[in-house]
């Protein structure tokens, strides 16, 4: 596996691949790989001739009181896992080459970024779209794979790609879960043993909502949100940032639970670890 750290070198690498008539699949990450990341890489491998994985803990998407300094990292372990999976190139730029002195541009997607995680984490999505736009321009992929766990992020990136005419196919990948139902996340590593039951309340809340809509003919969105909140708040360690049922396309709150609606949750455990999860209410996924 190749490892590159400079934007110019990765662009040169990608141009050479394109000249050979080969396709590039990109998986942008912030590292600390888990099975969820590996599933994205595997998907990219099946869809493209060459796979580039980016590893960059992007300071621009972290708020001042967030976990940038403590974000988990182990470069050698990540390299080994990516190599074992058959990734062709790991691109791990330095902060200084991504945001040199004088860097002054922000990519902002209006509308989709205002509520949900955008409400709780002001500026977060501007950081995401700016870095993803840069990574696209540096790695020149034909397609890029993102996880559905960050459902709002996926919608925002799709909108950016559409509005800015990036010739890149955006592929979503279903959430990968632990046996317990916990959605895989690099932040799960912060969970102490006695916080695990509280963390599991997100997937349990989702399972409760899906069970409700499967069992009762007339269940309102209000009843779903109340039931899910109750499952979460049984744990005194949990505080709810949001429990929302939204329309999958507009991300707007909806009053009717239909095939296009999705339940999205953000919960803080001991005010320290922010976890998110989501699911369709009627779809077939395993929770
Ligand atoms: O989902 C993530 O890990 C990050 O938000 C991303 C897309 C790599 C941008 O930094």
JSON list of C-alpha atoms and ligand atoms in Angstrom, two decimals, residues 28-31 37 54 56-58 61 71 124 127-128 131-132 135 146 150 153 157, ligand 1:
[
{"chain": "A", "resi": 28, "resn": "UNK", "atom": "CA", "xyz": [-12.69, 9.84, 3.54]},
{"chain": "A", "resi": 29, "resn": "UNK", "atom": "CA", "xyz": [-12.03, 9.12, 7.23]},
{"chain": "A", "resi": 30, "resn": "UNK", "atom": "CA", "xyz": [-10.60, 10.60, 10.39]},
{"chain": "A", "resi": 31, "resn": "UNK", "atom": "CA", "xyz": [-8.87, 7.33, 11.24]},
{"chain": "A", "resi": 37, "resn": "UNK", "atom": "CA", "xyz": [-14.70, 1.99, 8.12]},
{"chain": "A", "resi": 54, "resn": "UNK", "atom": "CA", "xyz": [-7.95, 9.56, 3.39]},
{"chain": "A", "resi": 56, "resn": "UNK", "atom": "CA", "xyz": [-7.22, 13.46, 8.35]},
{"chain": "A", "resi": 57, "resn": "UNK", "atom": "CA", "xyz": [-8.61, 14.63, 11.69]},
{"chain": "A", "resi": 58, "resn": "UNK", "atom": "CA", "xyz": [-10.09, 17.84, 10.37]},
{"chain": "A", "resi": 61, "resn": "UNK", "atom": "CA", "xyz": [-15.23, 20.54, 11.85]},
{"chain": "A", "resi": 71, "resn": "UNK", "atom": "CA", "xyz": [-9.58, 12.24, 19.11]},
{"chain": "A", "resi": 124, "resn": "UNK", "atom": "CA", "xyz": [-19.48, 21.68, 11.99]},
{"chain": "A", "resi": 127, "resn": "UNK", "atom": "CA", "xyz": [-15.82, 22.21, 8.23]},
{"chain": "A", "resi": 128, "resn": "UNK", "atom": "CA", "xyz": [-16.99, 18.93, 6.73]},
{"chain": "A", "resi": 131, "resn": "UNK", "atom": "CA", "xyz": [-12.49, 19.49, 3.80]},
{"chain": "A", "resi": 132, "resn": "UNK", "atom": "CA", "xyz": [-14.44, 17.02, 1.65]},
{"chain": "A", "resi": 135, "resn": "UNK", "atom": "CA", "xyz": [-10.16, 15.98, -0.58]},
{"chain": "A", "resi": 146, "resn": "UNK", "atom": "CA", "xyz": [-19.78, 7.54, 3.20]},
{"chain": "A", "resi": 150, "resn": "UNK", "atom": "CA", "xyz": [-23.80, 10.38, 9.80]},
{"chain": "A", "resi": 153, "resn": "UNK", "atom": "CA", "xyz": [-23.53, 14.57, 6.69]},
{"chain": "A", "resi": 157, "resn": "UNK", "atom": "CA", "xyz": [-22.34, 16.10, 0.90]},
{"chain": "B", "resi": 1, "resn": "LIG", "atom": "O1", "xyz": [-17.24, 11.24, 8.68]},
{"chain": "B", "resi": 1, "resn": "LIG", "atom": "C1", "xyz": [-16.06, 11.60, 8.92]},
{"chain": "B", "resi": 1, "resn": "LIG", "atom": "O2", "xyz": [-15.23, 10.83, 9.38]},
{"chain": "B", "resi": 1, "resn": "LIG", "atom": "C2", "xyz": [-15.64, 13.03, 8.60]},
{"chain": "B", "resi": 1, "resn": "LIG", "atom": "O3", "xyz": [-16.68, 13.93, 8.85]},
{"chain": "B", "resi": 1, "resn": "LIG", "atom": "C3", "xyz": [-15.12, 13.20, 7.16]},
{"chain": "B", "resi": 1, "resn": "LIG", "atom": "C4", "xyz": [-16.19, 12.91, 6.13]},
{"chain": "B", "resi": 1, "resn": "LIG", "atom": "C5", "xyz": [-13.93, 12.28, 6.93]},
{"chain": "B", "resi": 1, "resn": "LIG", "atom": "C6", "xyz": [-14.64, 14.63, 6.94]},
{"chain": "B", "resi": 1, "resn": "LIG", "atom": "O4", "xyz": [-13.63, 14.99, 7.82]}
]
